[in-house]
Coordinates of C-alpha atoms in Angstrom, one line a residue:
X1438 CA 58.5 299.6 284.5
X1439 CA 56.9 302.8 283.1
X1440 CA 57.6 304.0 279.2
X1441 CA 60.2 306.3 280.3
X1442 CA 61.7 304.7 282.1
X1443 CA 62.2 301.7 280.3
X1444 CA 63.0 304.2 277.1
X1445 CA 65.9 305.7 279.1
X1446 CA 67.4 302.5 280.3
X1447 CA 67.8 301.7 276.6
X1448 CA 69.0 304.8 276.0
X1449 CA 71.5 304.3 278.6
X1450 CA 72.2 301.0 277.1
X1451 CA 72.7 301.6 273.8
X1452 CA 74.9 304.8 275.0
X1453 CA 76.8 302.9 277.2
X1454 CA 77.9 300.3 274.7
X1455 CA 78.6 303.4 272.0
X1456 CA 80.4 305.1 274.2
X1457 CA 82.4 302.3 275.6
X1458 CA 83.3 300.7 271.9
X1459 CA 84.7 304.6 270.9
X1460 CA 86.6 305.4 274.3
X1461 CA 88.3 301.7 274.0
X1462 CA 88.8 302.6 270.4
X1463 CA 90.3 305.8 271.6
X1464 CA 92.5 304.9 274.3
X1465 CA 93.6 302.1 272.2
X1466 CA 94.9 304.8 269.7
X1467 CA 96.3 307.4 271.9
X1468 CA 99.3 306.3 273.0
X1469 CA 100.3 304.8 269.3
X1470 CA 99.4 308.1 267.9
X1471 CA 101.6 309.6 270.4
X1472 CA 104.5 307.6 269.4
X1473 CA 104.2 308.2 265.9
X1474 CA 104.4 311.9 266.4
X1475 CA 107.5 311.5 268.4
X1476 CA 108.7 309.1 265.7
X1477 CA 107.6 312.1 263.1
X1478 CA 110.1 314.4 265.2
X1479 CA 113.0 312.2 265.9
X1480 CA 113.2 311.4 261.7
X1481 CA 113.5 315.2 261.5
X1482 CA 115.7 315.8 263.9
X1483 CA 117.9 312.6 262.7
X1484 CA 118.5 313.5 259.0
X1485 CA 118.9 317.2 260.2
X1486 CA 122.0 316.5 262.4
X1487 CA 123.0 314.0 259.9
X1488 CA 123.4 316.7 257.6
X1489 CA 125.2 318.7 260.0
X1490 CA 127.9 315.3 260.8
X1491 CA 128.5 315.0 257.5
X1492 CA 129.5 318.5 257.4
X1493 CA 132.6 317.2 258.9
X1494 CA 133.4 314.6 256.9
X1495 CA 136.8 313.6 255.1
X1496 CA 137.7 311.6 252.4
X1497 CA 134.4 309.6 252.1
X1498 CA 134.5 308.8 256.6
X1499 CA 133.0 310.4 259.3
X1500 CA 134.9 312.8 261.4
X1501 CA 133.6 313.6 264.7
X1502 CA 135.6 316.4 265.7
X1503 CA 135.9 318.2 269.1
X1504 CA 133.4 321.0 268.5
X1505 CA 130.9 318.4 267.3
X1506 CA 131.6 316.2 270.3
X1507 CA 131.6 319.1 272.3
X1508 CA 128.3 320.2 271.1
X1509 CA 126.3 317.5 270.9
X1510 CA 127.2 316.9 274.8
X1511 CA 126.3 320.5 275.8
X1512 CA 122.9 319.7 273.7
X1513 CA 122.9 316.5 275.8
X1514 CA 123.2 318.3 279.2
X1515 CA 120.8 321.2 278.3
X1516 CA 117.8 322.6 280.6
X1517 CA 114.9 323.3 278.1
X1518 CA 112.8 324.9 280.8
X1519 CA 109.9 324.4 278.0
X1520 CA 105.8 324.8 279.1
X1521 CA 104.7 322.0 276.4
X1522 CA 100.2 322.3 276.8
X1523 CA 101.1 322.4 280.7
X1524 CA 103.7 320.0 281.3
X1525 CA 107.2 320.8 282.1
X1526 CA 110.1 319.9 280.2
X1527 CA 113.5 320.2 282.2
X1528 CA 116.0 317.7 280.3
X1529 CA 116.8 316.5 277.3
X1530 CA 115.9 312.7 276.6
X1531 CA 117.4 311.8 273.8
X1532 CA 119.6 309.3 273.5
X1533 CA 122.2 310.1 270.2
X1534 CA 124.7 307.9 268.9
X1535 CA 126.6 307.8 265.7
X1536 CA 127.5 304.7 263.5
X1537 CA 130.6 304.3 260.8
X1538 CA 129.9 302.3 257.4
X1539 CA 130.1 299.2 259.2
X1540 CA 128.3 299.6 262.4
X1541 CA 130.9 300.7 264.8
X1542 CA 129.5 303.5 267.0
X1543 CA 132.3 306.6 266.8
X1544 CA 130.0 308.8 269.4
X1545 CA 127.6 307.9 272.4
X1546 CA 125.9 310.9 273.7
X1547 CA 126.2 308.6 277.0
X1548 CA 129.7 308.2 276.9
X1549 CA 129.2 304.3 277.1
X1550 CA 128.8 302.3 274.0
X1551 CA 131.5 303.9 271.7
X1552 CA 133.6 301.4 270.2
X1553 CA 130.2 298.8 270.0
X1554 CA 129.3 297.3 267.7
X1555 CA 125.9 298.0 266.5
X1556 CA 125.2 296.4 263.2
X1557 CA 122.9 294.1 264.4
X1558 CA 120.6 296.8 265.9
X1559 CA 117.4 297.4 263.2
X1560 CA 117.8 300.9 262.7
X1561 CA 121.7 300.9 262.1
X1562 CA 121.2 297.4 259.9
X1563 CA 118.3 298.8 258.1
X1564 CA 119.6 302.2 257.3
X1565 CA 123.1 300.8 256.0
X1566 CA 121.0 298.8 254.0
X1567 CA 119.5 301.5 252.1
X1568 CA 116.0 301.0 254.4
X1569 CA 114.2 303.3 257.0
X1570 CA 115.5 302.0 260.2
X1571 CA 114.1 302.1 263.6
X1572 CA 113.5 299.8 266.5
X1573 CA 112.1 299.7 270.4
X1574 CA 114.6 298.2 273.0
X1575 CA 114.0 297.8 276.5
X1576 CA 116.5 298.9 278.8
X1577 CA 114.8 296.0 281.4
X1578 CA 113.3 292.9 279.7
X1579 CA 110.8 292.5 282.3
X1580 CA 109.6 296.6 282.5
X1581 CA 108.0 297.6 279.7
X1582 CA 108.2 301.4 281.3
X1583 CA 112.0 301.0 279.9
X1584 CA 111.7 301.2 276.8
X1585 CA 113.0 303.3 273.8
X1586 CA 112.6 303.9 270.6
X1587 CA 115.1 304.7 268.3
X1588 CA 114.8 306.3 264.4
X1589 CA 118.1 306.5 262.3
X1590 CA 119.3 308.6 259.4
X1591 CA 121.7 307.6 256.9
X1592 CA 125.4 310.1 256.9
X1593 CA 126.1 310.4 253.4
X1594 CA 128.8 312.1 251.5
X1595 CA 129.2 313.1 248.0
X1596 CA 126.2 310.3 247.3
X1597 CA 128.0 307.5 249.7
X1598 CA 126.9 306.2 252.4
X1599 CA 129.1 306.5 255.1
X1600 CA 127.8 305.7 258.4
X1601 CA 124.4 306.3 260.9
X1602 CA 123.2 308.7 263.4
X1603 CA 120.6 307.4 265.4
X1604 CA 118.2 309.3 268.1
X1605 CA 116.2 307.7 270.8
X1606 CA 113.5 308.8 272.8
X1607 CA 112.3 307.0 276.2
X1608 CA 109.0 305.8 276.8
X1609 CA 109.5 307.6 280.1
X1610 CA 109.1 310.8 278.1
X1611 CA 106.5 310.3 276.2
X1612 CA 104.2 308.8 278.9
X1613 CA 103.2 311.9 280.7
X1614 CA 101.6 313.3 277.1
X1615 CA 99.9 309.7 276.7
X1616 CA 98.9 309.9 280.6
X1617 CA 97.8 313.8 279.5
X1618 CA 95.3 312.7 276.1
X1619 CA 93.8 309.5 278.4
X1620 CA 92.9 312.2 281.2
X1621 CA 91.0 314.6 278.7
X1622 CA 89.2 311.6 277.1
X1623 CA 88.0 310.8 280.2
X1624 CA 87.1 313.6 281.6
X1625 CA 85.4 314.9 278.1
X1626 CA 84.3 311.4 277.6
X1627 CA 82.5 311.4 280.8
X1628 CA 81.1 315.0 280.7
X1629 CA 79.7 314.0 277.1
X1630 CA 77.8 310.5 278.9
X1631 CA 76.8 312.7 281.3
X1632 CA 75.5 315.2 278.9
X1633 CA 73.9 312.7 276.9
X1634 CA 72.7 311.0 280.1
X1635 CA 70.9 314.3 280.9
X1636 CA 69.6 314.6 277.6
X1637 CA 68.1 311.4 277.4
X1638 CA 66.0 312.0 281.0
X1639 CA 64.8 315.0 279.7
X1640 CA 63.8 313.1 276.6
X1641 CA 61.6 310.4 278.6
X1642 CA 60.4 312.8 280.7
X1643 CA 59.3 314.8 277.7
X1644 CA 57.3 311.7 276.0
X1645 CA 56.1 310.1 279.2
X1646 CA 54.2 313.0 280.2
X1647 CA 52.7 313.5 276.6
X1648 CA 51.9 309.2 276.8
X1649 CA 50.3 310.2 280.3
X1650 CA 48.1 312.9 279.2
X1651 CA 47.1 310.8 275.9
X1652 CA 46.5 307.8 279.0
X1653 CA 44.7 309.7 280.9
X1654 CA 42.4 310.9 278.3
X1655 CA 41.8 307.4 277.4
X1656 CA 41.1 306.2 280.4
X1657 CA 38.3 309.3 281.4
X1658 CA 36.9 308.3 278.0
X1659 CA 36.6 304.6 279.2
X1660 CA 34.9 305.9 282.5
X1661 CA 31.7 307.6 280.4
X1662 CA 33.2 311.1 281.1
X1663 CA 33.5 313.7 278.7
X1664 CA 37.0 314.8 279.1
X1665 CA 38.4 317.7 276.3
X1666 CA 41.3 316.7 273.9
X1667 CA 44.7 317.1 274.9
X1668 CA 46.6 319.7 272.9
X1669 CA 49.9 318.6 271.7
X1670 CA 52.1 321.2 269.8
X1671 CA 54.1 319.9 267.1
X1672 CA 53.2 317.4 263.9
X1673 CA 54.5 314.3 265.4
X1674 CA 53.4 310.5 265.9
X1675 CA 52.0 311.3 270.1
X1676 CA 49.6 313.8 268.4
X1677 CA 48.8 312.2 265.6
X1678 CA 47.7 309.2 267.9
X1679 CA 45.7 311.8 269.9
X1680 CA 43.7 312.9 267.3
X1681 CA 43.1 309.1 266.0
X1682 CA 41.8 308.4 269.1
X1683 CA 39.9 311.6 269.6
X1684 CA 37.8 310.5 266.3
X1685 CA 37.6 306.6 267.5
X1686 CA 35.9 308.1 270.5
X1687 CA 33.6 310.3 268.4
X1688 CA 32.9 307.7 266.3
X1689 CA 32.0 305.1 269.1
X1690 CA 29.9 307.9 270.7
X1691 CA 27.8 307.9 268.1
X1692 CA 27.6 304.5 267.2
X1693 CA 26.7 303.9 270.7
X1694 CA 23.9 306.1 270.8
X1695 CA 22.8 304.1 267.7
X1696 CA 22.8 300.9 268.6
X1697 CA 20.9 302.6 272.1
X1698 CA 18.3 304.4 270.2
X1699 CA 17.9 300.7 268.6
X1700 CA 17.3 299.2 271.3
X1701 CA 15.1 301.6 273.3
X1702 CA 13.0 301.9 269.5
X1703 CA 13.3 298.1 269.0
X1704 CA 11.8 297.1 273.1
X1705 CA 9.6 300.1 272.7
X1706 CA 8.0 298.9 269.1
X1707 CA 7.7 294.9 270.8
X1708 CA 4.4 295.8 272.8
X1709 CA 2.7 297.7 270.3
X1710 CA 3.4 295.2 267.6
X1711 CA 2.4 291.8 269.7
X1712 CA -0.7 294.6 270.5
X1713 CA -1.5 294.3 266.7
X1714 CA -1.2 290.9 266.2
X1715 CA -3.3 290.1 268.9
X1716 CA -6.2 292.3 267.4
X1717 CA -5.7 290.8 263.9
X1718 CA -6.1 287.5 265.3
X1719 CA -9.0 288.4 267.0
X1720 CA -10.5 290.2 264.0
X1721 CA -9.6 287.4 261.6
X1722 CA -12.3 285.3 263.6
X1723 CA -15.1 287.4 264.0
X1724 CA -15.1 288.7 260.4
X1725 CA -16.4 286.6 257.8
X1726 CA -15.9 288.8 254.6
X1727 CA -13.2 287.2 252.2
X1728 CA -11.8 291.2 251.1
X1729 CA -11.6 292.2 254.8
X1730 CA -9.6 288.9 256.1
X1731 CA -7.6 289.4 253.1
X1732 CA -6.5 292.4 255.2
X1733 CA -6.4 291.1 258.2
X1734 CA -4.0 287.9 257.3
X1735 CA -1.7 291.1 256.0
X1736 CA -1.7 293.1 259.3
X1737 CA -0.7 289.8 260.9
X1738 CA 1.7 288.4 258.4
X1739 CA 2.9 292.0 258.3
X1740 CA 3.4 292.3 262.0
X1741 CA 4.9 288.9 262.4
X1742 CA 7.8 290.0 260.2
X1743 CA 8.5 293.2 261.6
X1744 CA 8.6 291.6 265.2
X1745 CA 10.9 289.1 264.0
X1746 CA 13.1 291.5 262.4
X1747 CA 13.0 293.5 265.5
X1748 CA 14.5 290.2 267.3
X1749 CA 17.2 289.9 265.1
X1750 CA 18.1 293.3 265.0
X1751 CA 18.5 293.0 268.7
X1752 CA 20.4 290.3 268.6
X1753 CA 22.6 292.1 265.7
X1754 CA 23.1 294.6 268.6
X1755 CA 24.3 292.1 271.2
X1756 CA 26.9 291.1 268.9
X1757 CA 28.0 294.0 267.7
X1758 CA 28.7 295.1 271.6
X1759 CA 30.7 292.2 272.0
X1760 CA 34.5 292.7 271.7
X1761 CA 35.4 289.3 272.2
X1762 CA 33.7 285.9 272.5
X1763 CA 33.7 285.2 276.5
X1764 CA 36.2 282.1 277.4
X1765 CA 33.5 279.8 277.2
X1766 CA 34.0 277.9 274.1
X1767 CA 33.8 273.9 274.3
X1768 CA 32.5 271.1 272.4
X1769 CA 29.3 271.7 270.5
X1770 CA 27.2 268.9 268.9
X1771 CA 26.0 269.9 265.9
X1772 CA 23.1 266.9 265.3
X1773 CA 21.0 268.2 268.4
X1774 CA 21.3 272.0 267.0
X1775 CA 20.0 270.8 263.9
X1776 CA 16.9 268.3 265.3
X1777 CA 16.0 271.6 267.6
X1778 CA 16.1 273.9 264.3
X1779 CA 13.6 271.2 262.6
X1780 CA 11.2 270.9 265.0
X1781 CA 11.0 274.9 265.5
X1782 CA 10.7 274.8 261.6
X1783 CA 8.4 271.8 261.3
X1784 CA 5.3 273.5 259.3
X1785 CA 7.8 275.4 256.4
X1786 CA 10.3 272.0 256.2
X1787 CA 6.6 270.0 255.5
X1788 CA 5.6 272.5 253.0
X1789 CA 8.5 272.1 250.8
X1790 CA 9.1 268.7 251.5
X1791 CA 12.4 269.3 252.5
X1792 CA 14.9 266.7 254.5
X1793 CA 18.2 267.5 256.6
X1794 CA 20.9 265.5 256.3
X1795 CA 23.9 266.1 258.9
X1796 CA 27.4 264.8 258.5
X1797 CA 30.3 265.7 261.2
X1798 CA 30.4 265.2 265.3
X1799 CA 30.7 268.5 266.8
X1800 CA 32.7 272.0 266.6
X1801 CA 34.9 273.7 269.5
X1802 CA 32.8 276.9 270.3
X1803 CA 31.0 279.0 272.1
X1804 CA 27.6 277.5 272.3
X1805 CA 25.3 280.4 272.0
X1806 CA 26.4 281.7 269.5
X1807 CA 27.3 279.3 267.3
X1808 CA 23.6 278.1 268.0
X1809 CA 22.7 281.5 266.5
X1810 CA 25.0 281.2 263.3
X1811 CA 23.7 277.8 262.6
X1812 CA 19.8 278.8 262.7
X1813 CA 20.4 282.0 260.6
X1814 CA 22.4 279.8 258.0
X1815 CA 19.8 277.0 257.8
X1816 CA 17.0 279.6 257.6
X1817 CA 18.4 281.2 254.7
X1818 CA 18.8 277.4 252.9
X1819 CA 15.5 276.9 253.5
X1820 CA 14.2 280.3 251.8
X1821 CA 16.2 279.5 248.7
X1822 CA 15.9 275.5 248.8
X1823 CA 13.9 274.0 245.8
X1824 CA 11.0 271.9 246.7
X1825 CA 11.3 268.1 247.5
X1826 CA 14.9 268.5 248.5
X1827 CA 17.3 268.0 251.4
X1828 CA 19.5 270.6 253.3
X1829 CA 22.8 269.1 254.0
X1830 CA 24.6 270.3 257.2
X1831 CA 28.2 269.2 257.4
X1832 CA 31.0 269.4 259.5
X1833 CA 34.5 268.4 258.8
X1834 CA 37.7 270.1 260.5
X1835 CA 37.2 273.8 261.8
X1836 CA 34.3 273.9 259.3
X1837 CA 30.6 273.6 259.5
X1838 CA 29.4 274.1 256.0
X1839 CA 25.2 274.6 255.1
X1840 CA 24.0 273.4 251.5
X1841 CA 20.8 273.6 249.8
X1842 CA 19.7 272.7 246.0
X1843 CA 18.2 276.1 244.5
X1844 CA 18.9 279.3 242.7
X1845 CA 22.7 280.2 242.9
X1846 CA 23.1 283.7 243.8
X1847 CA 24.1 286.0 241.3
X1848 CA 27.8 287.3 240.7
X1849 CA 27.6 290.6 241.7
X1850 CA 25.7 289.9 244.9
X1851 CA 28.3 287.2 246.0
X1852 CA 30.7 289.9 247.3
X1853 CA 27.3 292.0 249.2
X1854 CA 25.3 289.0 250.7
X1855 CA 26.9 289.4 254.3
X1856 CA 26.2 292.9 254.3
X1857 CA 23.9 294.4 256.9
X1858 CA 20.2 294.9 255.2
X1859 CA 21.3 293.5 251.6
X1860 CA 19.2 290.5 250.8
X1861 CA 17.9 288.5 247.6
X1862 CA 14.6 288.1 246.9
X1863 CA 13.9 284.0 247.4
X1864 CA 11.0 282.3 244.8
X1865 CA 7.8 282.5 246.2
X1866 CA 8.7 284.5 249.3
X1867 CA 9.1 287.9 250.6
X1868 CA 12.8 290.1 250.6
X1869 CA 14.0 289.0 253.6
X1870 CA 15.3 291.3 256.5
X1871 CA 19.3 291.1 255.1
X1872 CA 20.8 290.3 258.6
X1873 CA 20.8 286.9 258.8
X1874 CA 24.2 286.4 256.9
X1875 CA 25.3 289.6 258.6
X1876 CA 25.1 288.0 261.8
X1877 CA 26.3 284.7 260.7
X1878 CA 29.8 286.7 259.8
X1879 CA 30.0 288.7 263.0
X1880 CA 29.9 285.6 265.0
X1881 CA 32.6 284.2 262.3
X1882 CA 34.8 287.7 263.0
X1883 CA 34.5 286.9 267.0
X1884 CA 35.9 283.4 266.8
X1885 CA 38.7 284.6 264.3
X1886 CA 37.0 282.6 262.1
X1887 CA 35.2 283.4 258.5
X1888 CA 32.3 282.9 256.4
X1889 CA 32.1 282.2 252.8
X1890 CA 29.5 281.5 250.4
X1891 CA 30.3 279.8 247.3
X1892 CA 27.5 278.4 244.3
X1893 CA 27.9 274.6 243.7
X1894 CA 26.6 272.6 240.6
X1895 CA 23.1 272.9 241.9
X1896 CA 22.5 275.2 244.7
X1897 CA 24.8 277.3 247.1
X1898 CA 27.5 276.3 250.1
X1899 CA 27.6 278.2 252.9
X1900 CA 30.9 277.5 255.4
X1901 CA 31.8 278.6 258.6
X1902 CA 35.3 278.3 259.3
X1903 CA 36.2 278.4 263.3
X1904 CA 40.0 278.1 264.3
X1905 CA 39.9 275.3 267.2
X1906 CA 42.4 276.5 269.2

């Protein structure tokens, strides 16, 4: 699945969910909000007429004379003819009744229940109570379309309380405007998903096609073309990213026509230089005076090191071009490394009179290289080793560790001794080339390993940590 897309089903998602949790919230509220406005109403229109009743009322009791009773029917039987927001109103539902001090209703606007006694209805036993009273009652236990609420007002006179008018609405009539607010949540509801919806295409659309152009620039970069910058307009992370990878291209550019120009320099200088040895060597035994083979062991010794520092900068370049260690690591034995290493270095191990001790089995690796780490560390314990001494090479865990008896190296070199070209000047011996170490912790880097050099009692302890998974 492509970035966008996979950007706009979340979006989707996360709307979907929003938008579901707010509408359920919504429609959860609607029709309660409803009711409490109609609940709002009927209180008015309960204490108003309750005012009015007790208009009529004599010696402390309610009265419900004929022009009352006569009114209250006609309002009853009236044709409102109303436009409420777009829904007709015809008839009047509700329901009034009145109530004396004890719960007897004196007037039914139905004409069925005078004479009843109410008392035990909440908002007639409330209100003579001193409460607010109300209550729902269904007209049909088992239809929950039927029901109706009722709000009472107490009838007082002179500060008594003498009796209860209660109103009722049906649920019937208030349904259509719940029916109404569901319908225009939906519909804006959905319009505002959809809305959203469109928005969020556009969105992906928008970043895909800026992730594409910073792709394919990427990718003509990985195929050696020359391909110019994308443009983006705007100060955000997309551009940003081009321009960080606009200047990781420049700077590999040029590093890579540094390490070529190395190489072609380095293969170039090879011939000349074994060209130079050769002709010192042969010079060396023809000429017999002591000032000119003076020079001539110099133009050989001389030659000798630059060729080997030519090797290793090659080899500095091989690893340097190497992103990752190939999947070819396995079990390396360390003791045959080492007896390979001693015999190459016979003639400057006899000088010193030096020994190698090994401790440890082996190492999971890759071979090569860890060939080349071990050889660059035991060549730099054997510049700095004391005379008469022994090189101990051990290996214990993920670690193969190198240690020599000599000079420690100083404290403000310990920090700068794996840096490329930075080297210590060993007793008796010339400043080395400064890429052994160097090497040592680039083959470290590619294993996801380390390298670090510590001064012991005596000498120095170089270890080479290698995760073994």
């Amino acid at each position: 699945m492509k970035l966008g897309q996979r950007l706009l089903v979340f979006y989707f998602l996360i709307l979907g969910v929003v938008s579901w949790f707010v509408l359920d919230l919504v429609f959860g509220q609607a029709k309660p909000l409803v009711r409490q406005s109609a609940e709002e109403t009927l209180v008015d229109a309960a204490n108003l007429l309750a005012e009015i009743v007790a208009e009529d009322a004599e010696s402390g009791e309610i009265v419900i004379t004929s022009s009352l009773r006569q009114a209250l029917n006609r309002y009853a039987g009236r044709t409102p003819d109303a436009d409420i927001w777009g829904l007709k109103k015809d008839r009047i539902h509700t329901h009034i009744y009145i109530t004396g001090p004890t719960g007897t209703v004196l007037f039914d606007s139905r004409g069925k229940d005078e004479g009843e006694d109410f008392s035990r209805w909440n908002d007639v036993h409330l209100t003579l109570q001193g409460r607010y009273g109300a209550r729902t009652t269904r007209t049909d236990p088992e239809d929950p379309s039927t029901s109706v609420m009722y709000v009472a007002a107490p009838i007082r006179h002179s500060g008594s309380l003498i009796g209860v008018i209660s109103l009722g609405k049906p649920g019937r009539a208030i349904e259509p405007f719940v029916q109404r607010a569901e319908r225009h949540l939906l519909l804006y509801g959905g319009a505002a998903l959809f809305g959203c919806l469109l928005l969020g295409g556009l969105l992906a659309w928008w970043l895909s096609r800026r992730v594409n152009r910073l792709r394919g620039y990427a990718e003509a970069v990985a195929n050696d073309e020359r391909p110019a910058p994308p443009a983006f307009r705007g100060n955000d992370e997309i551009r940003a990213l081009a321009d960080a990878v606009t200047a990781m291209r420049r700077r590999l550019e040029e590093r890579a026509r540094l390490e070529d120009n190395v190489s072609l320099l380095t293969h170039e200088m090879k011939s000349p230089l074994a060209a130079i040895r050769g002709a010192g060597e042969i010079l060396q035994d023809e000429i017999r005076d002591p000032s000119l083979i003076r020079f001539t062991d110099n133009v050989i010794h001389e030659s000798q090191r630059l060729s080997d520092l030519l090797d290793r900068l090659l080899a500095m370049a091989r690893l340097e071009k190497l992103e990752s260690l190939p999947d070819r690591k396995r079990r390396v034995s360390i003791s045959p490394l080492v007896e390979e290493w001693q015999r190459s270095r016979y003639s400057l191990l006899a000088e010193k009179q030096l020994d190698v001790s090994v401790a440890g089995s082996d190492l999971h690796a890759e071979a090569d290289t860890l060939k080349l780490a071990l050889f660059n560390l035991l060549d730099n314990a054997l510049r700095f080793a004391s005379a008469r001494t022994t090189l101990g090479v051990q290996v214990e865990g993920n670690a193969l560790s190198v240690t020599n008896i000599g000079p420690a190296i100083p404290d403000y070199a310990l920090a700068r001794v794996t840096e490329r070209f930075y080297s210590l000047p060993a007793p008796g011996n010339d400043k080395s080339s400064g890429l052994g170490l160097a090497m040592v912790n680039e083959i470290a880097t590619l294993h996801g390993g380390s390298l670090t050099l510590v001064n012991t009692d005596n000498g120095v302890r170089a270890t080479l940590t290698i995760p073994q998974h």
